[in-house]
Coordinates of C-alpha atoms in Angstrom, one line a residue:
Chain A
M1 CA -16.0 14.7 -42.1
A2 CA -17.4 14.3 -38.6
Y3 CA -15.0 14.3 -35.7
V4 CA -14.3 10.9 -34.3
V5 CA -13.0 10.6 -30.8
P6 CA -9.7 8.7 -31.0
K7 CA -9.8 5.6 -28.8
E8 CA -7.2 3.3 -27.5
S9 CA -8.0 -0.3 -26.9
Y10 CA -6.2 -2.3 -24.4
N11 CA -5.2 -6.0 -24.2
G12 CA -5.2 -6.3 -20.5
K13 CA -7.4 -5.6 -17.5
V14 CA -6.9 -4.6 -13.9
L15 CA -8.0 -7.3 -11.5
G16 CA -11.0 -6.6 -9.3
V17 CA -10.6 -7.1 -5.5
S18 CA -13.4 -7.2 -3.0
F19 CA -13.0 -7.1 0.8
G20 CA -15.3 -7.0 3.8
K21 CA -18.3 -9.1 4.7
D22 CA -21.8 -9.7 3.6
S23 CA -23.7 -6.6 2.5
Q24 CA -20.7 -4.4 3.4
T25 CA -18.4 -5.8 0.8
L26 CA -16.5 -3.2 -1.2
N27 CA -15.1 -3.7 -4.7
F28 CA -12.4 -1.8 -6.4
G29 CA -10.3 -2.3 -9.6
G30 CA -11.6 -4.3 -12.6
E31 CA -11.2 -1.6 -15.2
N32 CA -9.9 -2.3 -18.7
T33 CA -8.9 1.3 -19.5
L34 CA -6.7 4.0 -18.0
P35 CA -8.1 5.9 -15.0
F36 CA -11.3 7.8 -15.7
L37 CA -11.3 7.1 -19.5
S38 CA -14.7 5.4 -19.3
F39 CA -15.3 6.2 -23.0
E40 CA -12.6 3.7 -23.9
G41 CA -13.6 0.8 -21.7
E42 CA -15.3 -0.4 -18.6
I43 CA -14.7 1.0 -15.1
P44 CA -16.9 -1.3 -13.0
A45 CA -15.9 0.1 -9.6
K46 CA -15.0 3.5 -8.2
P47 CA -11.8 4.0 -6.2
V48 CA -12.2 3.3 -2.5
I49 CA -11.0 5.7 0.3
A50 CA -10.3 4.3 3.7
F51 CA -10.1 6.5 6.9
E52 CA -6.8 5.8 8.7
I53 CA -7.0 5.2 12.5
Q54 CA -4.2 4.0 14.8
D55 CA -3.8 1.7 17.7
I56 CA -2.2 4.4 19.9
P57 CA -3.0 8.1 20.2
P58 CA -1.6 10.0 17.2
D59 CA 0.9 12.2 19.1
D60 CA 3.0 12.8 16.1
W61 CA 0.2 14.1 13.9
P62 CA 0.0 17.9 13.3
E63 CA -2.4 19.8 15.6
T64 CA -4.9 20.6 12.9
L65 CA -5.3 17.0 12.0
K66 CA -5.2 15.7 15.6
A67 CA -8.0 18.1 16.5
Q68 CA -10.3 16.3 14.0
Y69 CA -10.2 13.2 16.2
A70 CA -9.4 14.7 19.6
A71 CA -12.5 13.2 21.3
V72 CA -12.0 9.6 20.1
S73 CA -8.3 9.0 19.2
S74 CA -7.3 7.8 22.6
D75 CA -9.3 4.6 21.9
P76 CA -9.1 2.8 18.5
V77 CA -12.6 1.3 19.0
K78 CA -14.2 4.7 19.6
W79 CA -12.1 6.2 16.7
A80 CA -13.3 3.4 14.3
M81 CA -16.9 3.9 15.3
H82 CA -16.6 7.7 14.9
C83 CA -15.3 7.2 11.4
Q84 CA -18.0 4.7 10.5
N85 CA -21.0 6.3 12.2
E86 CA -20.3 10.1 12.1
L87 CA -18.0 10.5 9.1
K88 CA -19.7 7.7 7.0
A89 CA -16.4 6.0 6.2
Q90 CA -16.6 3.4 3.4
A91 CA -13.7 1.5 4.9
I92 CA -11.3 1.9 7.8
A93 CA -7.5 1.3 7.8
L94 CA -6.2 0.4 11.2
R95 CA -2.5 1.2 11.4
L96 CA -0.7 -0.8 14.2
I97 CA 1.9 1.9 14.6
G98 CA 2.2 1.3 18.3
T99 CA 3.9 -2.0 17.6
H100 CA 7.0 -0.3 16.1
P101 CA 10.0 -0.8 18.3
D102 CA 10.7 2.9 18.3
R103 CA 7.2 3.8 19.4
E104 CA 5.5 1.7 22.1
N105 CA 6.8 -1.6 20.9
R106 CA 3.4 -3.2 21.6
S107 CA 3.3 -6.9 21.3
A108 CA 1.7 -8.9 18.5
Q109 CA -0.8 -10.2 21.1
D110 CA -1.8 -6.6 22.0
A111 CA -2.2 -5.7 18.4
A112 CA -4.3 -8.8 17.8
K113 CA -6.6 -7.7 20.6
T114 CA -7.0 -4.3 19.1
V115 CA -7.9 -5.8 15.8
K116 CA -10.5 -8.0 17.4
D117 CA -12.0 -5.1 19.4
V118 CA -12.2 -2.9 16.3
L119 CA -13.8 -5.6 14.2
A120 CA -16.4 -6.3 16.8
A121 CA -17.4 -2.6 16.8
I122 CA -17.7 -1.9 13.1
N123 CA -19.3 -3.5 10.0
V124 CA -17.5 -1.6 7.3
P125 CA -14.5 -3.4 5.7
L126 CA -11.1 -3.2 7.5
I127 CA -7.6 -2.8 6.3
I128 CA -5.0 -3.8 8.8
L129 CA -1.6 -2.2 8.5
G130 CA 1.6 -2.9 10.4
S131 CA 4.1 -0.3 11.4
N132 CA 6.3 -0.8 8.3
N133 CA 9.0 -2.3 10.5
V134 CA 10.1 -5.3 8.5
E135 CA 10.9 -7.6 11.4
K136 CA 8.1 -6.6 13.7
D137 CA 5.5 -6.7 11.0
A138 CA 6.2 -10.3 10.3
S139 CA 4.9 -11.3 13.8
V140 CA 2.3 -8.5 14.2
L141 CA 0.6 -9.1 10.9
V142 CA 0.5 -12.9 11.4
A143 CA -1.3 -12.4 14.8
A144 CA -3.5 -9.7 13.3
A145 CA -4.5 -12.0 10.3
E146 CA -5.4 -14.7 12.7
A147 CA -7.5 -12.4 14.9
A148 CA -9.3 -11.2 11.8
S149 CA -9.9 -14.6 10.4
G150 CA -13.2 -14.8 8.5
H151 CA -13.5 -11.0 8.1
N152 CA -12.0 -10.8 4.5
C153 CA -9.8 -8.0 5.4
I154 CA -6.9 -6.5 3.6
I155 CA -3.6 -6.9 5.4
G156 CA -0.2 -5.3 4.7
K157 CA 2.2 -4.5 3.9
A158 CA 4.3 -7.5 2.7
Q159 CA 7.7 -6.4 1.7
E160 CA 10.8 -8.1 0.2
G161 CA 12.2 -8.8 3.6
N162 CA 9.1 -10.3 5.2
Y163 CA 6.6 -11.4 2.6
K164 CA 6.9 -15.1 3.2
T165 CA 5.4 -15.2 6.7
I166 CA 2.8 -12.5 5.9
V167 CA 1.7 -14.2 2.6
A168 CA 1.3 -17.5 4.5
A169 CA -0.9 -15.7 7.1
A170 CA -3.0 -14.1 4.5
L171 CA -3.4 -17.4 2.7
A172 CA -4.3 -19.2 5.9
H173 CA -7.0 -16.7 7.0
N174 CA -8.3 -15.7 3.5
H175 CA -7.3 -12.1 3.6
K176 CA -6.4 -9.8 0.7
L177 CA -2.8 -8.6 0.8
I178 CA -0.9 -5.4 0.0
A179 CA 2.6 -5.9 -1.4
M180 CA 4.9 -2.9 -1.0
S181 CA 8.1 -2.1 -2.7
E182 CA 10.0 1.2 -2.4
L183 CA 9.5 3.2 -5.6
D184 CA 11.1 0.4 -7.7
I185 CA 9.0 -0.7 -10.7
N186 CA 11.1 -3.8 -11.3
L187 CA 11.0 -4.8 -7.6
A188 CA 7.2 -4.2 -7.6
K189 CA 6.9 -6.8 -10.4
Q190 CA 9.4 -9.2 -8.8
L191 CA 7.5 -9.1 -5.4
N192 CA 4.2 -9.9 -7.1
I193 CA 5.9 -12.8 -8.9
L194 CA 7.4 -14.2 -5.7
I195 CA 4.1 -13.9 -3.8
T196 CA 2.1 -15.7 -6.5
Q197 CA 4.8 -18.3 -6.7
M198 CA 3.9 -19.1 -3.1
G199 CA 0.5 -20.1 -4.3
F200 CA -1.1 -16.8 -3.4
N201 CA -3.9 -15.9 -5.9
K202 CA -3.0 -12.8 -7.8
E203 CA -6.6 -11.8 -7.7
N204 CA -6.2 -11.2 -3.9
L205 CA -3.2 -9.0 -4.3
I206 CA -2.9 -5.2 -4.2
T207 CA 0.3 -3.4 -5.2
D208 CA 1.7 -0.5 -3.2
P209 CA 4.6 1.0 -5.1
M210 CA 5.1 3.5 -2.2
C211 CA 3.4 6.8 -2.0
S212 CA 4.9 10.3 -1.6
A213 CA 3.6 13.7 -0.9
L214 CA 3.3 16.6 -3.4
G215 CA 6.7 18.3 -3.4
Y216 CA 8.4 15.2 -1.9
G217 CA 8.8 12.9 -4.8
L218 CA 5.2 12.7 -6.0
E219 CA 6.4 12.5 -9.6
Y220 CA 8.3 9.3 -8.9
T221 CA 5.3 7.6 -7.4
Y222 CA 3.2 8.9 -10.3
S223 CA 5.6 7.5 -12.9
V224 CA 5.8 4.1 -11.2
M225 CA 2.1 3.8 -10.9
E226 CA 1.6 4.9 -14.5
R227 CA 4.1 2.4 -15.7
I228 CA 2.4 -0.4 -13.8
R229 CA -0.9 0.5 -15.3
L230 CA 0.5 0.6 -18.8
A231 CA 2.2 -2.8 -18.3
A232 CA -1.1 -4.2 -17.1
L233 CA -3.3 -2.7 -19.8
M234 CA -1.1 -2.3 -22.9
Q235 CA 1.4 -5.2 -22.5
N236 CA -1.1 -7.4 -20.7
D237 CA 1.5 -8.2 -18.1
A238 CA -0.4 -10.5 -15.7
T239 CA 2.0 -9.8 -12.9
M240 CA 1.2 -6.1 -13.0
Q241 CA -2.6 -6.4 -13.0
P242 CA -3.5 -6.2 -9.3
P243 CA -5.1 -2.9 -8.3
I244 CA -2.9 -0.2 -6.8
A245 CA -3.0 1.2 -3.2
G246 CA -1.9 4.7 -2.3
D247 CA -1.1 5.2 1.4
V248 CA -1.4 9.0 1.1
G249 CA -2.1 10.3 4.6
M250 CA 1.1 9.1 6.3
Y251 CA 3.3 10.8 3.7
V252 CA 1.4 14.1 3.6
W253 CA 0.9 14.7 7.3
K254 CA 4.6 14.7 8.1
I255 CA 5.9 17.4 5.8
K256 CA 6.5 21.0 6.9
E257 CA 3.8 22.5 4.6
V258 CA 1.0 20.9 6.7
S259 CA 2.4 22.1 10.0
A260 CA 4.3 25.4 9.5
L261 CA 2.5 28.1 11.4
E262 CA 0.9 31.0 9.6
A263 CA 2.9 33.5 11.6
E264 CA 6.1 31.9 10.3
V265 CA 5.1 31.7 6.6
P266 CA 2.2 34.1 6.1
L267 CA 2.4 33.8 2.3
W268 CA 1.5 30.1 2.5
G269 CA -2.1 30.7 3.5
K270 CA -4.3 29.3 6.3
L271 CA -2.6 26.3 8.0
E272 CA -5.7 24.1 8.2
E273 CA -6.7 24.7 4.5
R274 CA -3.2 24.1 3.5
G275 CA -3.0 20.6 5.0
V276 CA -6.4 19.6 3.7
A277 CA -5.5 20.8 0.2
W278 CA -2.1 19.1 0.3
E279 CA -3.7 15.7 1.1
A280 CA -6.5 16.2 -1.4
V281 CA -4.2 17.2 -4.2
T282 CA -1.7 14.4 -3.6
A283 CA -4.6 11.9 -3.5
S284 CA -6.1 13.2 -6.7
A285 CA -2.8 12.8 -8.5
M286 CA -2.6 9.2 -7.3
L287 CA -6.1 8.6 -8.6
I288 CA -5.1 9.9 -12.0
A289 CA -2.0 7.8 -12.0
G290 CA -4.1 4.7 -11.4
T291 CA -4.6 4.2 -7.7
N292 CA -7.7 2.1 -6.8
L293 CA -7.5 2.2 -3.0
L294 CA -6.6 5.3 -1.0
I295 CA -5.7 5.5 2.7
M296 CA -6.2 9.0 4.0
R297 CA -6.5 11.0 7.2
H298 CA -8.3 14.3 7.1
P299 CA -12.2 14.1 6.8
K300 CA -12.3 17.3 4.7
A301 CA -9.6 16.0 2.3
I302 CA -11.5 12.7 2.0
E303 CA -14.7 14.5 1.3
T304 CA -13.1 16.6 -1.4
V305 CA -11.5 13.6 -3.1
Q306 CA -14.8 11.7 -3.0
K307 CA -16.3 14.6 -4.8
V308 CA -13.5 14.5 -7.5
I309 CA -14.2 10.8 -8.0
G310 CA -18.0 11.4 -8.2
E311 CA -17.5 14.0 -10.9
L312 CA -15.0 12.0 -12.9
I313 CA -16.8 8.7 -13.0
Chain B
M1 CA 5.5 -11.4 -30.1
I2 CA 2.7 -13.7 -31.3
I3 CA 3.8 -17.3 -31.0
I4 CA 2.3 -19.8 -33.4
G5 CA 3.0 -23.3 -32.1
E6 CA 4.3 -25.5 -34.9
K7 CA 4.3 -29.0 -33.3
I8 CA 1.0 -30.3 -34.7
S9 CA 2.2 -31.3 -38.2
V10 CA 1.6 -34.2 -40.5
I11 CA 5.4 -34.4 -40.8
A12 CA 5.7 -35.7 -37.3
K13 CA 5.1 -39.4 -37.1
K14 CA 3.2 -39.4 -33.9
V15 CA 0.8 -36.7 -35.2
R16 CA 0.4 -38.4 -38.5
E17 CA -0.5 -41.7 -36.8
A18 CA -3.0 -40.0 -34.5
M19 CA -4.6 -38.2 -37.4
N20 CA -5.0 -41.4 -39.4
A21 CA -6.4 -43.3 -36.4
R22 CA -8.6 -40.3 -35.4
D23 CA -7.1 -40.6 -31.9
P24 CA -7.5 -37.1 -30.4
K25 CA -5.4 -37.6 -27.3
P26 CA -1.8 -37.2 -28.6
I27 CA -2.9 -34.2 -30.6
Q28 CA -4.7 -32.6 -27.7
E29 CA -1.7 -33.1 -25.4
L30 CA 0.6 -31.4 -27.9
A31 CA -1.8 -28.5 -28.3
E32 CA -2.2 -28.1 -24.6
A33 CA 1.5 -28.3 -23.9
Q34 CA 2.2 -25.6 -26.5
W35 CA -0.6 -23.4 -25.2
K36 CA 0.6 -23.6 -21.7
A37 CA 4.1 -22.8 -22.8
G38 CA 2.9 -19.5 -24.3
A39 CA 1.6 -20.2 -27.8
H40 CA -1.1 -17.7 -28.9
F41 CA -2.1 -19.8 -32.0
I42 CA -1.8 -23.6 -32.5
D43 CA -0.7 -24.4 -36.0
V44 CA -2.7 -27.3 -37.5
N45 CA -0.7 -28.7 -40.5
I46 CA -2.5 -31.6 -42.1
G47 CA -0.5 -31.3 -45.4
P48 CA -2.2 -31.7 -48.7
A49 CA -4.8 -34.1 -47.1
E50 CA -6.1 -35.3 -50.4
E51 CA -8.3 -38.0 -48.9
K52 CA -11.1 -37.0 -46.6
G53 CA -9.4 -33.7 -46.0
E54 CA -12.5 -31.9 -45.0
D55 CA -13.5 -34.4 -42.4
L56 CA -9.9 -34.5 -41.0
M57 CA -9.6 -30.7 -40.6
K58 CA -13.0 -30.4 -39.0
W59 CA -12.1 -33.2 -36.6
M60 CA -8.7 -31.6 -35.8
V61 CA -10.2 -28.2 -35.1
E62 CA -12.9 -29.5 -32.9
S63 CA -10.6 -31.9 -31.0
I64 CA -8.0 -29.2 -30.3
Q65 CA -10.4 -26.5 -29.3
K66 CA -12.0 -28.9 -26.9
T67 CA -8.9 -28.7 -24.7
V68 CA -7.2 -25.4 -25.7
K69 CA -8.8 -22.0 -25.4
A70 CA -6.9 -20.5 -28.3
P71 CA -7.4 -19.7 -32.0
L72 CA -5.8 -22.0 -34.5
C73 CA -3.6 -21.5 -37.6
L74 CA -5.0 -23.7 -40.3
D75 CA -2.3 -25.1 -42.5
T76 CA -3.2 -27.0 -45.6
T77 CA -3.0 -26.6 -49.4
N78 CA -6.5 -28.3 -49.7
S79 CA -8.9 -25.4 -49.9
S80 CA -12.1 -27.4 -49.2
A81 CA -10.4 -28.9 -46.1
L82 CA -9.5 -25.4 -45.1
E83 CA -13.0 -24.2 -45.5
A84 CA -14.3 -27.1 -43.4
G85 CA -11.8 -26.1 -40.7
L86 CA -12.8 -22.4 -40.8
K87 CA -16.5 -23.4 -40.4
A88 CA -15.7 -25.5 -37.4
H89 CA -13.4 -22.9 -35.8
N90 CA -14.6 -21.4 -32.5
N91 CA -13.8 -17.7 -32.5
T92 CA -14.4 -17.2 -28.8
W93 CA -10.7 -16.8 -28.2
G94 CA -9.8 -15.1 -31.4
R95 CA -10.2 -15.4 -35.2
A96 CA -8.5 -18.2 -37.1
L97 CA -5.3 -17.6 -39.1
I98 CA -4.8 -19.3 -42.5
N99 CA -1.4 -20.6 -43.5
S100 CA -1.1 -19.5 -46.3
T101 CA -1.7 -17.6 -49.5
S102 CA 0.9 -16.2 -51.9
N103 CA 1.2 -14.5 -55.2
D104 CA 0.5 -17.7 -57.0
P105 CA -3.0 -17.5 -58.7
E106 CA -3.8 -21.0 -57.5
R107 CA -3.6 -19.6 -53.9
F108 CA -6.0 -16.7 -54.4
V109 CA -8.8 -18.9 -53.4
I110 CA -7.3 -18.7 -49.9
L111 CA -8.0 -14.9 -49.9
E112 CA -11.6 -15.6 -50.9
L113 CA -12.0 -18.0 -48.0
A114 CA -10.4 -15.5 -45.6
A115 CA -12.8 -12.8 -46.6
K116 CA -15.8 -15.2 -46.5
H117 CA -15.0 -16.5 -43.0
N118 CA -13.5 -13.4 -41.5
A119 CA -10.2 -15.1 -40.9
Q120 CA -6.7 -13.7 -40.8
V121 CA -4.2 -14.9 -43.4
I122 CA -0.4 -15.5 -43.8
A123 CA 0.8 -14.3 -47.2
L124 CA 4.1 -15.9 -48.4
T125 CA 5.9 -13.4 -50.6
V126 CA 6.6 -15.8 -53.4
G127 CA 5.0 -16.0 -56.8
K128 CA 4.5 -18.6 -59.4
G129 CA 8.0 -18.5 -60.8
G130 CA 11.0 -19.2 -58.5
L131 CA 12.1 -17.8 -55.2
P132 CA 12.5 -14.1 -54.6
A133 CA 16.1 -12.9 -54.9
D134 CA 16.2 -10.2 -52.3
A135 CA 14.2 -8.0 -50.0
E136 CA 13.1 -5.6 -52.7
E137 CA 11.6 -8.4 -54.8
R138 CA 9.8 -9.7 -51.7
C139 CA 8.3 -6.2 -51.2
G140 CA 7.2 -6.1 -54.8
I141 CA 5.4 -9.4 -54.4
A142 CA 3.9 -8.2 -51.0
A143 CA 2.5 -5.1 -52.7
E144 CA 0.9 -7.3 -55.4
I145 CA -0.7 -9.6 -52.7
M146 CA -1.9 -6.5 -50.8
A147 CA -3.6 -5.2 -53.9
R148 CA -5.1 -8.7 -54.5
A149 CA -6.3 -8.8 -50.9
A150 CA -8.1 -5.5 -51.3
E151 CA -9.9 -7.0 -54.4
Y152 CA -11.1 -9.9 -52.4
G153 CA -12.1 -7.8 -49.4
V154 CA -9.4 -8.9 -46.9
P155 CA -8.4 -5.9 -44.7
L156 CA -4.7 -5.3 -44.7
E157 CA -4.6 -5.6 -40.9
D158 CA -5.7 -9.2 -41.3
I159 CA -2.6 -10.1 -43.4
F160 CA 0.7 -11.3 -42.0
L161 CA 3.5 -11.0 -44.6
D162 CA 5.9 -13.8 -44.6
P163 CA 9.3 -13.1 -46.3
L164 CA 10.0 -16.8 -46.7
I165 CA 13.0 -17.9 -44.6
L166 CA 15.5 -20.1 -46.5
Q167 CA 18.1 -22.4 -44.9
V168 CA 21.3 -20.7 -44.0
C169 CA 23.4 -23.7 -44.8
T170 CA 22.7 -23.5 -48.6
T171 CA 21.6 -19.9 -49.1
Q172 CA 23.5 -17.9 -46.6
D173 CA 22.9 -14.4 -48.1
Q174 CA 19.1 -14.9 -48.0
A175 CA 19.2 -14.8 -44.2
M176 CA 19.8 -11.0 -44.2
H177 CA 17.4 -10.5 -47.2
S178 CA 14.6 -11.9 -45.2
I179 CA 15.4 -9.8 -42.2
K180 CA 15.5 -6.7 -44.3
A181 CA 12.2 -7.7 -45.9
V182 CA 10.6 -7.8 -42.4
K183 CA 11.7 -4.2 -41.8
M184 CA 10.6 -3.1 -45.3
F185 CA 7.2 -4.8 -45.2
Q186 CA 6.1 -2.7 -42.3
E187 CA 6.7 0.4 -44.3
L188 CA 4.2 -0.7 -47.0
N189 CA 1.3 0.6 -45.0
D190 CA 0.3 2.8 -42.1
P191 CA -0.5 1.2 -39.6
P192 CA 2.5 -1.1 -40.4
M193 CA 1.9 -4.4 -42.0
K194 CA 2.2 -7.4 -39.7
T195 CA 4.9 -9.9 -40.4
V196 CA 5.5 -13.6 -39.7
V197 CA 8.2 -16.2 -40.3
G198 CA 8.5 -20.0 -40.2
L199 CA 11.5 -19.7 -38.0
S200 CA 13.0 -23.2 -38.1
N201 CA 13.4 -23.1 -41.9
I202 CA 16.6 -21.1 -41.1
S203 CA 18.3 -24.1 -39.5
N204 CA 17.0 -26.8 -41.9
G205 CA 19.9 -29.0 -43.0
V206 CA 22.1 -27.8 -40.2
P207 CA 23.6 -30.5 -37.8
K208 CA 20.9 -31.1 -35.2
N209 CA 22.9 -30.0 -32.2
M210 CA 23.3 -26.5 -33.8
R211 CA 19.7 -25.9 -34.8
G212 CA 18.6 -24.4 -31.5
L213 CA 21.4 -21.8 -31.5
I214 CA 20.8 -20.8 -35.0
D215 CA 17.0 -20.4 -34.4
R216 CA 17.6 -18.4 -31.3
V217 CA 20.0 -15.9 -32.8
Y218 CA 18.0 -15.5 -35.9
L219 CA 14.8 -14.9 -33.9
T220 CA 16.5 -12.1 -32.0
L221 CA 17.6 -10.3 -35.2
L222 CA 14.1 -10.6 -36.6
M223 CA 12.4 -9.3 -33.4
Y224 CA 14.8 -6.3 -33.5
E225 CA 13.4 -5.4 -36.9
G226 CA 9.8 -5.6 -35.6
L227 CA 8.7 -9.1 -36.4
T228 CA 5.0 -9.5 -35.3
A229 CA 4.7 -13.3 -35.2
A230 CA 6.7 -16.6 -35.6
I231 CA 5.7 -20.1 -36.3
M232 CA 8.0 -21.9 -33.9
N233 CA 8.4 -24.4 -31.2
P234 CA 7.2 -23.0 -27.8
L235 CA 8.3 -26.2 -26.1
D236 CA 11.9 -25.2 -26.8
K237 CA 12.7 -23.5 -23.4
E238 CA 15.9 -21.9 -24.6
L239 CA 14.1 -20.4 -27.6
M240 CA 11.3 -19.1 -25.3
D241 CA 13.9 -17.6 -22.9
T242 CA 15.6 -15.9 -25.8
L243 CA 12.3 -14.4 -26.9
K244 CA 11.4 -13.2 -23.4
T245 CA 14.8 -11.6 -23.0
T246 CA 14.6 -9.9 -26.4
D247 CA 11.2 -8.5 -25.4
V248 CA 12.8 -7.1 -22.2
F249 CA 15.5 -5.3 -24.3
L250 CA 12.8 -4.0 -26.7
G251 CA 10.8 -2.7 -23.8
K252 CA 7.9 -4.9 -24.5
T253 CA 8.1 -6.7 -21.1
L254 CA 8.8 -5.0 -17.8
Y255 CA 12.0 -6.4 -16.3
A256 CA 11.9 -8.3 -13.0
H257 CA 14.5 -10.8 -11.7
S258 CA 12.0 -13.6 -12.4
Y259 CA 10.8 -12.5 -15.8
L260 CA 11.7 -15.9 -17.3
E261 CA 9.3 -17.6 -14.9
T262 CA 6.2 -15.7 -16.1

């Protein structure tokens, strides 16, 4: 008897999301099978990778990473244009980290201005991220959403403690929204329910179950993402069908493995390669768990992961 | 769990009157309400429909599927009315389900129609003579129906075995026999046979204020044994909440504080 490839069939489908304007619109999600199993179903869009930039110079980034953007990172507009024009970024993720009360405590108005300036300089789609400070993000993201009105951006992240104002802003200005919970599958579902109960269309929603770096809880993130996907596909759970975002860069580039000097840990190999590999491996694991949208930092890591995606789809 | 909404039945006065007057509105409203409440199939019980049965079933199927994007469960003992319904059925949202065949030779024509029209079919595990005494007898009958289905060309995955639920107030011991049968039916094939019950039979004859409770508890026990589908009232919120909660315990729904609201 001839060998027949065993195939699963799924009841549900991941929702497709598009963001950006005109000919620069990007799509992700929409698959009705587990990641990369294109022989079992349809995978209409490849995962998207956004280059992360920040509103203030990245003083806290490790030297090897900072060096990649040394000429442009003092100005978010230059930085964005560099990513788009030189590094051929598909999308850019502007993190308004300078608004955090423990950083420069920039005002919502300042943040809104940065958003406007960046949008005026680029034409690739933009993701606008707060500083993950629950109180401050509520005002910063509202101002940012207004400043980006009409640009069909992704804004985030809405969390349990601030989702109401951020959802209202995304609704008012027609943006897509990232909903984040902290490695809690049940809370991820609950937050999606609460957000859609406010009248926000689930087709404009993206779930961020919280990322983590290899060696620092990656397996928890992996399990939560996997469970979300299985609920979406096998149990046809409509509340778990938004695509998944993985905010990889910020978790990888703060661990000791990407900054410990070769002289201190000679067995760990070359520092620069180590950091790139760490980000690329973490991101690849996220893709296999079901991530549709990655936010990353190092150009070489992004290039590597793009290659992985190209070979698997 | 597959929910088959039971509300469109000739037994209900409102439905009967609408059927006789060919007034689609009350029927469409009932179908839509059940569908929105979570029904996967809408049962269409026109009874024996001896007069103009074909015309009635065709009209029912078309009227309901005009408003509700769901497959229907066609429920009549009149086989030519059934065939008219199967022909009219729109399979865009799933194949029709027939309610029902059994081990009574007079009902084998149902299997023939299921094969001919590529429909799924409910098989009541009763024969010509008397009610089954226990789970083992139900399994014996199920096996005979399965063999018969193979003869007629109905795939086993298209059959929902129904153990026949009897009323608890007169035949108390049958309640557990039927539950055991649901468990045993699944073992008759690999992949497991599908199962279905007419849930509210359990509380027939019980004082009205207790029927809901009895239905809810019985459904939970049946689901625990792996019940695939139930003909039930999706407009009964407490029953639906019980079903959703049981699905959480069984790991079929992911828990969230608002799981009852989805």
